[in-house]
Amino acid sequence: GLTLARALREAGVPDVTVYERYAQPESLGAGVQLSPNATKVLTALGLKEPLSAVAFYPQAVQLRTWRTGYLIAARPLGQFSEARYGAPYYHVHRGDLHGLLLEAVAARGIPVRTGRVCRGAGEDDEGPWADFEDGRARHDVIVGCDGIHSAVRDSLFDAAEPVFTGHVAWRGMVATADLPDKLIPPTATAWLGPERHFVHYYVRRGELVNFVGVVESHRWTGESWREPGERAELAGDFASWHPMIHHLIEAAGEVYRWALYDRAPLSTWRRGRITLLGDACHPMRPYLAQGAGMAIEDAWVLSRMLERWEDQPASGLEEYERYRLPRTARVQARSRAQGEEFHLSDRRAVWARNFKLALGSRYLPEIAMKQFDWLHGYDCVRGFE
């Protein structure tokens, strides 16, 4: 929502208001990966310097075996990726990203109405409206950026029941100073094992290490991503895994867990002059690290479509959906497939996966890199200038 507000103002839309459910901004302890397709947008919005000041610049992606740590494959990031795609790949703390976006919105004089809990939206003869706990607001266009539990989505369409994926994710944050020197390489590292995987990477200029461990389980299905967990249970879920992983778990403060759910894809995101953005319309599994990236792309494209169709905003929303729905659906599908590939347990299937990844990484790097060109090389800024 904050990215959209800034993009709309940069596109020349004079009257933009952000409604936020929380009374105070939250600095949640979670990492966010921003690939070049997302950082191109943030750079175009004038946020290159503040983003680089809080981010970490990883040098590679590594895939390792769960027990021994054997390097299956690696793909370069850093300067190689930036030269290929024209923008950097960053790791950021979610709170840092949120903070710089709040500052960017404030710098353009865009009001942020906090403590406004949305209960739904609709349109009548007087135009679009959004209902909050403390009253109704009317605007020319309303965009629901209210996440996977979107009240705007549920008021526009028949609410699809969430489907539990059978995957439960743990997350935690560790101060780098609390770890042995150079224990964690300057990479995004994924450890692949039977029915689970573990990912870690630096955030906040390298001062913190963010980790996420995903386990296939049907024992616990709470959907909140802020549910406190027990470190002993997390350690048990990754028993017999590489010692580096247990160093991270033991050094972590609070750990959290959440069940991963899917929603049935929507055939349309809009009703009249109301539409959706980000997880409200295309919730992503985390395996391609594109949840934030897709929402940031959405924001740029929607702002440009409303600029082009200034006198016919409903047509602008229709064009926004026409451009964005196929790409986000492809990313959703690929994210699901990546999760299944990470969690293979059959020995033959694991060998075949590892052989394929190693072959591309060691002997056919250009082919291996091309597999991500459609994702990281996408440039919605140039496409919608």
CSV table of N, CA, C and O in Angstrom, one decimal, residues 209-324:
chain,number,residue,atom,x,y,z
A,209,VAL,N,21.0,-12.0,11.1
A,209,VAL,CA,20.7,-13.1,10.2
A,209,VAL,C,19.3,-13.6,10.4
A,209,VAL,O,18.8,-13.8,11.5
A,210,ASN,N,18.6,-13.6,9.3
A,210,ASN,CA,17.2,-14.0,9.3
A,210,ASN,C,17.1,-15.5,8.8
A,210,ASN,O,17.9,-15.9,8.0
A,211,PHE,N,16.3,-16.3,9.5
A,211,PHE,CA,16.2,-17.7,9.0
A,211,PHE,C,14.7,-18.1,9.0
A,211,PHE,O,13.9,-17.6,9.7
A,212,VAL,N,14.4,-19.0,8.1
A,212,VAL,CA,13.1,-19.6,7.9
A,212,VAL,C,13.3,-21.1,7.7
A,212,VAL,O,14.0,-21.5,6.9
A,213,GLY,N,12.6,-21.9,8.5
A,213,GLY,CA,12.6,-23.3,8.3
A,213,GLY,C,11.2,-23.8,8.0
A,213,GLY,O,10.2,-23.5,8.8
A,214,VAL,N,11.0,-24.6,7.0
A,214,VAL,CA,9.6,-25.0,6.6
A,214,VAL,C,9.6,-26.6,6.7
A,214,VAL,O,10.5,-27.3,6.2
A,215,VAL,N,8.6,-27.0,7.4
A,215,VAL,CA,8.4,-28.4,7.7
A,215,VAL,C,7.0,-28.9,7.3
A,215,VAL,O,6.0,-28.2,7.5
A,216,GLU,N,7.0,-30.1,6.7
A,216,GLU,CA,5.7,-30.7,6.3
A,216,GLU,C,5.1,-31.3,7.6
A,216,GLU,O,5.7,-32.1,8.2
A,217,SER,N,3.9,-30.9,7.9
A,217,SER,CA,3.3,-31.3,9.2
A,217,SER,C,1.8,-31.1,9.1
A,217,SER,O,1.3,-30.2,8.5
A,218,HIS,N,1.1,-31.9,9.8
A,218,HIS,CA,-0.4,-31.8,9.9
A,218,HIS,C,-0.8,-31.7,11.4
A,218,HIS,O,-1.9,-31.7,11.8
A,219,ARG,N,0.3,-31.4,12.2
A,219,ARG,CA,0.0,-31.4,13.7
A,219,ARG,C,-0.5,-30.0,14.1
A,219,ARG,O,-1.1,-29.9,15.2
A,220,TRP,N,-0.2,-29.0,13.4
A,220,TRP,CA,-0.6,-27.6,13.9
A,220,TRP,C,-0.9,-26.8,12.7
A,220,TRP,O,-0.2,-26.7,11.7
A,221,THR,N,-2.1,-26.1,12.8
A,221,THR,CA,-2.6,-25.4,11.6
A,221,THR,C,-3.0,-24.0,11.9
A,221,THR,O,-3.9,-23.4,11.2
A,222,GLY,N,-2.5,-23.4,13.0
A,222,GLY,CA,-2.9,-22.0,13.2
A,222,GLY,C,-2.3,-21.1,12.1
A,222,GLY,O,-1.1,-21.3,11.7
A,223,GLU,N,-3.1,-20.1,11.6
A,223,GLU,CA,-2.6,-19.4,10.4
A,223,GLU,C,-1.8,-18.1,10.7
A,223,GLU,O,-1.2,-17.6,9.9
A,224,SER,N,-1.9,-17.6,12.0
A,224,SER,CA,-1.2,-16.4,12.3
A,224,SER,C,0.3,-16.6,12.1
A,224,SER,O,0.9,-17.7,12.5
A,225,TRP,N,1.0,-15.6,11.5
A,225,TRP,CA,2.5,-15.7,11.3
A,225,TRP,C,3.2,-15.1,12.4
A,225,TRP,O,4.4,-15.0,12.4
A,226,ARG,N,2.5,-14.8,13.5
A,226,ARG,CA,3.2,-14.2,14.7
A,226,ARG,C,3.0,-15.1,15.9
A,226,ARG,O,3.1,-14.7,17.0
A,227,GLU,N,2.7,-16.4,15.7
A,227,GLU,CA,2.4,-17.3,16.8
A,227,GLU,C,3.8,-17.7,17.4
A,227,GLU,O,4.7,-18.2,16.7
A,228,PRO,N,4.0,-17.4,18.7
A,228,PRO,CA,5.3,-17.7,19.3
A,228,PRO,C,5.5,-19.2,19.3
A,228,PRO,O,4.5,-20.0,19.5
A,229,GLY,N,6.7,-19.7,19.2
A,229,GLY,CA,7.0,-21.1,19.2
A,229,GLY,C,8.1,-21.4,20.2
A,229,GLY,O,8.7,-20.5,20.8
A,230,GLU,N,8.4,-22.7,20.4
A,230,GLU,CA,9.4,-23.1,21.3
A,230,GLU,C,10.6,-23.5,20.5
A,230,GLU,O,10.6,-24.3,19.6
A,231,ARG,N,11.8,-23.0,21.0
A,231,ARG,CA,13.0,-23.3,20.3
A,231,ARG,C,13.3,-24.8,20.3
A,231,ARG,O,13.9,-25.4,19.4
A,232,ALA,N,12.9,-25.5,21.4
A,232,ALA,CA,13.2,-26.9,21.5
A,232,ALA,C,12.4,-27.7,20.5
A,232,ALA,O,12.9,-28.7,19.9
A,233,GLU,N,11.2,-27.2,20.2
A,233,GLU,CA,10.4,-27.9,19.1
A,233,GLU,C,11.0,-27.6,17.8
A,233,GLU,O,11.0,-28.5,16.9
A,234,LEU,N,11.5,-26.4,17.5
A,234,LEU,CA,12.1,-26.1,16.3
A,234,LEU,C,13.4,-26.9,16.1
A,234,LEU,O,13.6,-27.5,15.0
A,235,ALA,N,14.2,-27.0,17.1
A,235,ALA,CA,15.4,-27.9,17.1
A,235,ALA,C,15.0,-29.3,16.8
A,235,ALA,O,15.7,-30.0,16.0
A,236,GLY,N,13.9,-29.8,17.4
A,236,GLY,CA,13.5,-31.2,17.1
A,236,GLY,C,13.1,-31.4,15.7
A,236,GLY,O,13.3,-32.5,15.1
A,237,ASP,N,12.4,-30.4,15.1
A,237,ASP,CA,12.0,-30.5,13.7
A,237,ASP,C,13.2,-30.6,12.8
A,237,ASP,O,13.1,-31.1,11.6
A,238,PHE,N,14.4,-30.1,13.2
A,238,PHE,CA,15.6,-30.2,12.4
A,238,PHE,C,16.7,-31.0,13.0
A,238,PHE,O,17.9,-30.7,12.8
A,239,ALA,N,16.3,-32.0,13.8
A,239,ALA,CA,17.3,-32.9,14.5
A,239,ALA,C,18.1,-33.6,13.4
A,239,ALA,O,17.6,-33.9,12.3
A,240,SER,N,19.3,-33.8,13.7
A,240,SER,CA,20.3,-34.5,12.8
A,240,SER,C,20.7,-33.6,11.6
A,240,SER,O,21.4,-34.1,10.7
A,241,TRP,N,20.2,-32.4,11.5
A,241,TRP,CA,20.6,-31.5,10.4
A,241,TRP,C,22.0,-30.9,10.8
A,241,TRP,O,22.5,-31.0,11.9
A,242,HIS,N,22.6,-30.2,9.8
A,242,HIS,CA,23.9,-29.7,9.9
A,242,HIS,C,24.1,-28.8,11.2
A,242,HIS,O,23.2,-28.0,11.5
A,243,PRO,N,25.2,-28.8,11.8
A,243,PRO,CA,25.5,-28.0,13.0
A,243,PRO,C,25.3,-26.5,12.8
A,243,PRO,O,24.9,-25.8,13.8
A,244,MET,N,25.5,-26.0,11.6
A,244,MET,CA,25.3,-24.6,11.4
A,244,MET,C,23.9,-24.2,11.7
A,244,MET,O,23.6,-23.1,12.3
A,245,ILE,N,22.9,-25.0,11.3
A,245,ILE,CA,21.5,-24.7,11.5
A,245,ILE,C,21.2,-24.7,13.0
A,245,ILE,O,20.5,-23.8,13.5
A,246,HIS,N,21.8,-25.5,13.8
A,246,HIS,CA,21.6,-25.6,15.2
A,246,HIS,C,22.3,-24.4,15.9
A,246,HIS,O,21.8,-23.9,17.0
A,247,HIS,N,23.4,-23.9,15.4
A,247,HIS,CA,24.0,-22.7,15.9
A,247,HIS,C,23.0,-21.5,15.8
A,247,HIS,O,22.8,-20.8,16.8
A,248,LEU,N,22.4,-21.4,14.7
A,248,LEU,CA,21.4,-20.4,14.5
A,248,LEU,C,20.2,-20.5,15.4
A,248,LEU,O,19.7,-19.6,16.1
A,249,ILE,N,19.7,-21.7,15.5
A,249,ILE,CA,18.5,-22.0,16.4
A,249,ILE,C,18.8,-21.6,17.8
A,249,ILE,O,18.1,-21.0,18.6
A,250,GLU,N,20.0,-22.1,18.3
A,250,GLU,CA,20.4,-21.9,19.7
A,250,GLU,C,20.6,-20.4,20.0
A,250,GLU,O,20.4,-19.9,21.1
A,251,ALA,N,21.1,-19.6,19.0
A,251,ALA,CA,21.4,-18.2,19.2
A,251,ALA,C,20.2,-17.3,19.0
A,251,ALA,O,20.2,-16.1,19.4
A,252,ALA,N,19.1,-17.9,18.5
A,252,ALA,CA,17.9,-17.1,18.3
A,252,ALA,C,17.2,-16.7,19.6
A,252,ALA,O,17.3,-17.4,20.6
A,253,GLY,N,16.6,-15.5,19.6
A,253,GLY,CA,15.8,-15.1,20.7
A,253,GLY,C,14.4,-15.8,20.6
A,253,GLY,O,14.3,-17.0,20.7
A,254,GLU,N,13.4,-15.0,20.3
A,254,GLU,CA,12.1,-15.5,20.1
A,254,GLU,C,12.0,-16.2,18.7
A,254,GLU,O,12.6,-15.7,17.7
A,255,VAL,N,11.3,-17.3,18.6
A,255,VAL,CA,11.0,-17.9,17.3
A,255,VAL,C,9.5,-17.9,17.1
A,255,VAL,O,8.8,-18.0,18.1
A,256,TYR,N,9.1,-17.9,15.9
A,256,TYR,CA,7.7,-17.9,15.5
A,256,TYR,C,7.4,-18.9,14.5
A,256,TYR,O,8.3,-19.4,13.8
A,257,ARG,N,6.2,-19.3,14.4
A,257,ARG,CA,5.8,-20.3,13.4
A,257,ARG,C,4.4,-19.9,12.8
A,257,ARG,O,3.6,-19.3,13.5
A,258,TRP,N,4.2,-20.3,11.6
A,258,TRP,CA,2.9,-20.1,11.0
A,258,TRP,C,2.6,-21.2,10.0
A,258,TRP,O,3.5,-21.7,9.3
A,259,ALA,N,1.4,-21.5,9.8
A,259,ALA,CA,0.9,-22.5,8.8
A,259,ALA,C,0.8,-21.8,7.5
A,259,ALA,O,0.2,-20.7,7.5
A,260,LEU,N,1.2,-22.4,6.4
A,260,LEU,CA,1.1,-21.8,5.1
A,260,LEU,C,-0.2,-22.3,4.5
A,260,LEU,O,-0.5,-23.5,4.4
A,261,TYR,N,-1.0,-21.3,4.0
A,261,TYR,CA,-2.3,-21.6,3.4
A,261,TYR,C,-2.3,-21.1,1.9
A,261,TYR,O,-1.5,-20.2,1.6
A,262,ASP,N,-3.1,-21.7,1.1
A,262,ASP,CA,-3.3,-21.3,-0.2
A,262,ASP,C,-4.8,-20.8,-0.3
A,262,ASP,O,-5.7,-21.3,0.4
A,263,ARG,N,-5.0,-19.9,-1.2
A,263,ARG,CA,-6.4,-19.5,-1.6
A,263,ARG,C,-6.6,-19.9,-3.1
A,263,ARG,O,-5.6,-19.8,-3.9
A,264,ALA,N,-7.8,-20.2,-3.4
A,264,ALA,CA,-8.1,-20.5,-4.8
A,264,ALA,C,-7.9,-19.2,-5.6
A,264,ALA,O,-8.2,-18.1,-5.2
A,265,PRO,N,-7.2,-19.3,-6.8
A,265,PRO,CA,-7.0,-18.1,-7.7
A,265,PRO,C,-8.3,-17.4,-8.0
A,265,PRO,O,-9.3,-18.1,-8.2
A,266,LEU,N,-8.3,-16.1,-8.1
A,266,LEU,CA,-9.4,-15.3,-8.6
A,266,LEU,C,-9.4,-15.2,-10.1
A,266,LEU,O,-8.3,-15.0,-10.6
A,267,SER,N,-10.5,-15.2,-10.7
A,267,SER,CA,-10.6,-14.9,-12.1
A,267,SER,C,-10.6,-13.5,-12.4
A,267,SER,O,-10.3,-13.0,-13.5
A,268,THR,N,-10.9,-12.6,-11.4
A,268,THR,CA,-10.8,-11.2,-11.6
A,268,THR,C,-10.5,-10.6,-10.2
A,268,THR,O,-10.9,-11.2,-9.2
A,269,TRP,N,-9.9,-9.4,-10.2
A,269,TRP,CA,-9.6,-8.8,-8.9
A,269,TRP,C,-10.4,-7.5,-8.7
A,269,TRP,O,-10.2,-6.9,-7.7
A,270,ARG,N,-11.3,-7.2,-9.6
A,270,ARG,CA,-12.0,-5.9,-9.5
A,270,ARG,C,-13.5,-6.0,-9.6
A,270,ARG,O,-14.1,-6.9,-10.1
A,271,ARG,N,-14.1,-4.9,-9.0
A,271,ARG,CA,-15.5,-4.7,-9.2
A,271,ARG,C,-15.6,-3.2,-9.3
A,271,ARG,O,-15.4,-2.4,-8.4
A,272,GLY,N,-16.0,-2.7,-10.6
A,272,GLY,CA,-16.1,-1.3,-10.8
A,272,GLY,C,-14.8,-0.6,-10.6
A,272,GLY,O,-13.8,-0.8,-11.3
A,273,ARG,N,-14.8,0.3,-9.6
A,273,ARG,CA,-13.6,1.1,-9.3
A,273,ARG,C,-12.9,0.7,-8.0
A,273,ARG,O,-12.3,1.5,-7.4
A,274,ILE,N,-13.0,-0.6,-7.7
A,274,ILE,CA,-12.4,-1.2,-6.6
A,274,ILE,C,-11.5,-2.4,-7.1
A,274,ILE,O,-12.0,-3.2,-7.9
A,275,THR,N,-10.3,-2.5,-6.6
A,275,THR,CA,-9.5,-3.6,-7.0
A,275,THR,C,-8.6,-4.0,-5.9
A,275,THR,O,-8.7,-3.5,-4.8
A,276,LEU,N,-7.8,-5.0,-6.1
A,276,LEU,CA,-6.9,-5.6,-5.1
A,276,LEU,C,-5.4,-5.6,-5.6
A,276,LEU,O,-5.2,-5.4,-6.7
A,277,LEU,N,-4.5,-5.7,-4.6
A,277,LEU,CA,-3.1,-5.7,-4.9
A,277,LEU,C,-2.4,-6.6,-3.9
A,277,LEU,O,-2.7,-6.7,-2.7
A,278,GLY,N,-1.3,-7.3,-4.4
A,278,GLY,CA,-0.5,-8.1,-3.5
A,278,GLY,C,-1.2,-9.3,-3.0
A,278,GLY,O,-1.9,-10.0,-3.7
A,279,ASP,N,-0.9,-9.7,-1.8
A,279,ASP,CA,-1.4,-10.9,-1.2
A,279,ASP,C,-2.9,-10.9,-1.2
A,279,ASP,O,-3.5,-12.0,-1.0
A,280,ALA,N,-3.6,-9.8,-1.2
A,280,ALA,CA,-5.0,-9.7,-1.2
A,280,ALA,C,-5.6,-10.4,-2.4
A,280,ALA,O,-6.7,-11.0,-2.4
A,281,CYS,N,-4.9,-10.5,-3.5
A,281,CYS,CA,-5.4,-11.1,-4.8
A,281,CYS,C,-4.6,-12.3,-5.2
A,281,CYS,O,-5.1,-13.1,-6.0
A,282,HIS,N,-3.3,-12.3,-4.9
A,282,HIS,CA,-2.4,-13.5,-5.3
A,282,HIS,C,-1.5,-13.9,-4.2
A,282,HIS,O,-0.3,-13.7,-4.4
A,283,PRO,N,-1.9,-14.4,-3.1
A,283,PRO,CA,-1.0,-14.8,-2.1
A,283,PRO,C,0.0,-15.8,-2.6
A,283,PRO,O,-0.3,-16.7,-3.3
A,284,MET,N,1.3,-15.6,-2.2
A,284,MET,CA,2.4,-16.4,-2.7
A,284,MET,C,2.9,-17.3,-1.6
A,284,MET,O,3.1,-16.9,-0.4
A,285,ARG,N,3.2,-18.6,-2.0
A,285,ARG,CA,4.1,-19.4,-1.1
A,285,ARG,C,5.5,-18.8,-1.2
A,285,ARG,O,5.9,-18.2,-2.2
A,286,PRO,N,6.3,-18.9,-0.1
A,286,PRO,CA,7.5,-18.2,0.0
A,286,PRO,C,8.7,-18.7,-0.8
A,286,PRO,O,9.8,-18.2,-0.7
A,287,TYR,N,8.5,-19.8,-1.6
A,287,TYR,CA,9.7,-20.5,-2.1
A,287,TYR,C,10.4,-19.9,-3.3
A,287,TYR,O,11.5,-20.3,-3.6
A,288,LEU,N,9.9,-18.9,-3.9
A,288,LEU,CA,10.6,-18.1,-4.9
A,288,LEU,C,11.0,-16.7,-4.3
A,288,LEU,O,11.5,-15.9,-5.1
A,289,ALA,N,10.6,-16.4,-3.1
A,289,ALA,CA,10.9,-15.1,-2.4
A,289,ALA,C,10.4,-14.0,-3.3
A,289,ALA,O,11.0,-13.0,-3.5
A,290,GLN,N,9.1,-14.1,-3.7
A,290,GLN,CA,8.5,-13.1,-4.6
A,290,GLN,C,7.2,-12.4,-4.0
A,290,GLN,O,6.6,-11.7,-4.8
A,291,GLY,N,6.9,-12.7,-2.8
A,291,GLY,CA,5.7,-12.0,-2.3
A,291,GLY,C,5.7,-10.5,-2.3
A,291,GLY,O,4.8,-9.9,-2.8
A,292,ALA,N,6.8,-10.0,-1.7
A,292,ALA,CA,7.0,-8.5,-1.8
A,292,ALA,C,7.2,-8.0,-3.2
A,292,ALA,O,6.7,-7.0,-3.6
A,293,GLY,N,8.0,-8.8,-4.0
A,293,GLY,CA,8.3,-8.3,-5.3
A,293,GLY,C,7.1,-8.2,-6.2
A,293,GLY,O,6.9,-7.2,-7.0
A,294,MET,N,6.2,-9.1,-6.1
A,294,MET,CA,5.0,-9.1,-6.9
A,294,MET,C,4.1,-7.9,-6.5
A,294,MET,O,3.5,-7.2,-7.4
A,295,ALA,N,4.0,-7.6,-5.2
A,295,ALA,CA,3.2,-6.5,-4.8
A,295,ALA,C,3.8,-5.2,-5.2
A,295,ALA,O,3.1,-4.2,-5.6
A,296,ILE,N,5.1,-5.1,-5.2
A,296,ILE,CA,5.8,-3.9,-5.6
A,296,ILE,C,5.6,-3.6,-7.1
A,296,ILE,O,5.3,-2.5,-7.6
A,297,GLU,N,5.7,-4.7,-7.9
A,297,GLU,CA,5.4,-4.6,-9.3
A,297,GLU,C,3.9,-4.2,-9.6
A,297,GLU,O,3.6,-3.3,-10.4
A,298,ASP,N,3.0,-4.8,-8.8
A,298,ASP,CA,1.6,-4.4,-8.9
A,298,ASP,C,1.4,-2.9,-8.7
A,298,ASP,O,0.7,-2.2,-9.5
A,299,ALA,N,2.1,-2.4,-7.7
A,299,ALA,CA,1.9,-1.0,-7.4
A,299,ALA,C,2.4,-0.1,-8.5
A,299,ALA,O,1.7,0.9,-8.9
A,300,TRP,N,3.5,-0.4,-9.2
A,300,TRP,CA,4.0,0.5,-10.3
A,300,TRP,C,3.0,0.4,-11.4
A,300,TRP,O,2.6,1.4,-12.0
A,301,VAL,N,2.6,-0.8,-11.8
A,301,VAL,CA,1.7,-1.0,-13.0
A,301,VAL,C,0.4,-0.3,-12.7
A,301,VAL,O,-0.2,0.4,-13.6
A,302,LEU,N,-0.2,-0.5,-11.6
A,302,LEU,CA,-1.5,0.1,-11.3
A,302,LEU,C,-1.4,1.6,-11.3
A,302,LEU,O,-2.3,2.3,-11.8
A,303,SER,N,-0.3,2.2,-10.7
A,303,SER,CA,-0.2,3.7,-10.8
A,303,SER,C,-0.1,4.2,-12.2
A,303,SER,O,-0.7,5.2,-12.5
A,304,ARG,N,0.6,3.5,-13.0
A,304,ARG,CA,0.7,3.9,-14.4
A,304,ARG,C,-0.6,3.8,-15.2
A,304,ARG,O,-0.9,4.6,-16.1
A,305,MET,N,-1.4,2.7,-14.9
A,305,MET,CA,-2.6,2.5,-15.6
A,305,MET,C,-3.6,3.6,-15.1
A,305,MET,O,-4.4,4.1,-16.0
A,306,LEU,N,-3.6,4.0,-13.9
A,306,LEU,CA,-4.5,5.0,-13.5
A,306,LEU,C,-4.1,6.4,-14.0
A,306,LEU,O,-4.9,7.3,-14.2
A,307,GLU,N,-2.8,6.5,-14.2
A,307,GLU,CA,-2.3,7.8,-14.9
A,307,GLU,C,-2.8,7.8,-16.3
A,307,GLU,O,-3.3,8.9,-16.8
A,308,ARG,N,-2.7,6.7,-17.1
A,308,ARG,CA,-3.1,6.7,-18.5
A,308,ARG,C,-4.6,6.8,-18.6
A,308,ARG,O,-5.1,7.4,-19.6
A,309,TRP,N,-5.4,6.3,-17.7
A,309,TRP,CA,-6.8,6.3,-17.8
A,309,TRP,C,-7.4,7.2,-16.7
A,309,TRP,O,-8.4,6.8,-16.0
A,310,GLU,N,-6.8,8.4,-16.7
A,310,GLU,CA,-7.2,9.3,-15.6
A,310,GLU,C,-8.7,9.6,-15.6
A,310,GLU,O,-9.3,9.7,-14.5
A,311,ASP,N,-9.3,9.7,-16.8
A,311,ASP,CA,-10.8,10.0,-16.8
A,311,ASP,C,-11.7,8.8,-16.8
A,311,ASP,O,-12.9,8.9,-16.8
A,312,GLN,N,-11.1,7.6,-16.9
A,312,GLN,CA,-11.8,6.4,-16.9
A,312,GLN,C,-11.1,5.4,-16.0
A,312,GLN,O,-10.6,4.4,-16.5
A,313,PRO,N,-11.2,5.6,-14.7
A,313,PRO,CA,-10.4,4.8,-13.8
A,313,PRO,C,-10.8,3.3,-13.8
A,313,PRO,O,-9.9,2.4,-13.6
A,314,ALA,N,-12.1,3.0,-14.1
A,314,ALA,CA,-12.5,1.6,-14.2
A,314,ALA,C,-11.8,0.9,-15.3
A,314,ALA,O,-11.4,-0.3,-15.2
A,315,SER,N,-11.5,1.6,-16.4
A,315,SER,CA,-10.8,1.0,-17.5
A,315,SER,C,-9.3,0.8,-17.1
A,315,SER,O,-8.7,-0.2,-17.5
A,316,GLY,N,-8.8,1.7,-16.3
A,316,GLY,CA,-7.4,1.6,-15.9
A,316,GLY,C,-7.3,0.3,-15.0
A,316,GLY,O,-6.3,-0.4,-15.1
A,317,LEU,N,-8.2,0.1,-14.1
A,317,LEU,CA,-8.2,-1.1,-13.3
A,317,LEU,C,-8.3,-2.4,-14.1
A,317,LEU,O,-7.7,-3.4,-13.8
A,318,GLU,N,-9.1,-2.3,-15.2
A,318,GLU,CA,-9.2,-3.5,-16.1
A,318,GLU,C,-7.9,-3.8,-16.8
A,318,GLU,O,-7.5,-4.9,-16.9
A,319,GLU,N,-7.2,-2.7,-17.2
A,319,GLU,CA,-5.9,-2.9,-17.9
A,319,GLU,C,-4.9,-3.4,-16.9
A,319,GLU,O,-4.0,-4.3,-17.2
A,320,TYR,N,-4.9,-2.9,-15.7
A,320,TYR,CA,-4.0,-3.3,-14.6
A,320,TYR,C,-4.1,-4.8,-14.4
A,320,TYR,O,-3.1,-5.6,-14.4
A,321,GLU,N,-5.3,-5.3,-14.3
A,321,GLU,CA,-5.6,-6.7,-14.1
A,321,GLU,C,-5.1,-7.5,-15.3
A,321,GLU,O,-4.5,-8.6,-15.2
A,322,ARG,N,-5.4,-7.0,-16.5
A,322,ARG,CA,-5.0,-7.8,-17.7
A,322,ARG,C,-3.5,-8.0,-17.8
A,322,ARG,O,-3.1,-9.1,-18.3
A,323,TYR,N,-2.7,-7.0,-17.4
A,323,TYR,CA,-1.3,-7.1,-17.4
A,323,TYR,C,-0.8,-8.0,-16.3
A,323,TYR,O,0.2,-8.8,-16.5
A,324,ARG,N,-1.3,-7.8,-15.1
A,324,ARG,CA,-0.7,-8.4,-13.9
A,324,ARG,C,-1.2,-9.9,-13.6
A,324,ARG,O,-0.4,-10.7,-13.1
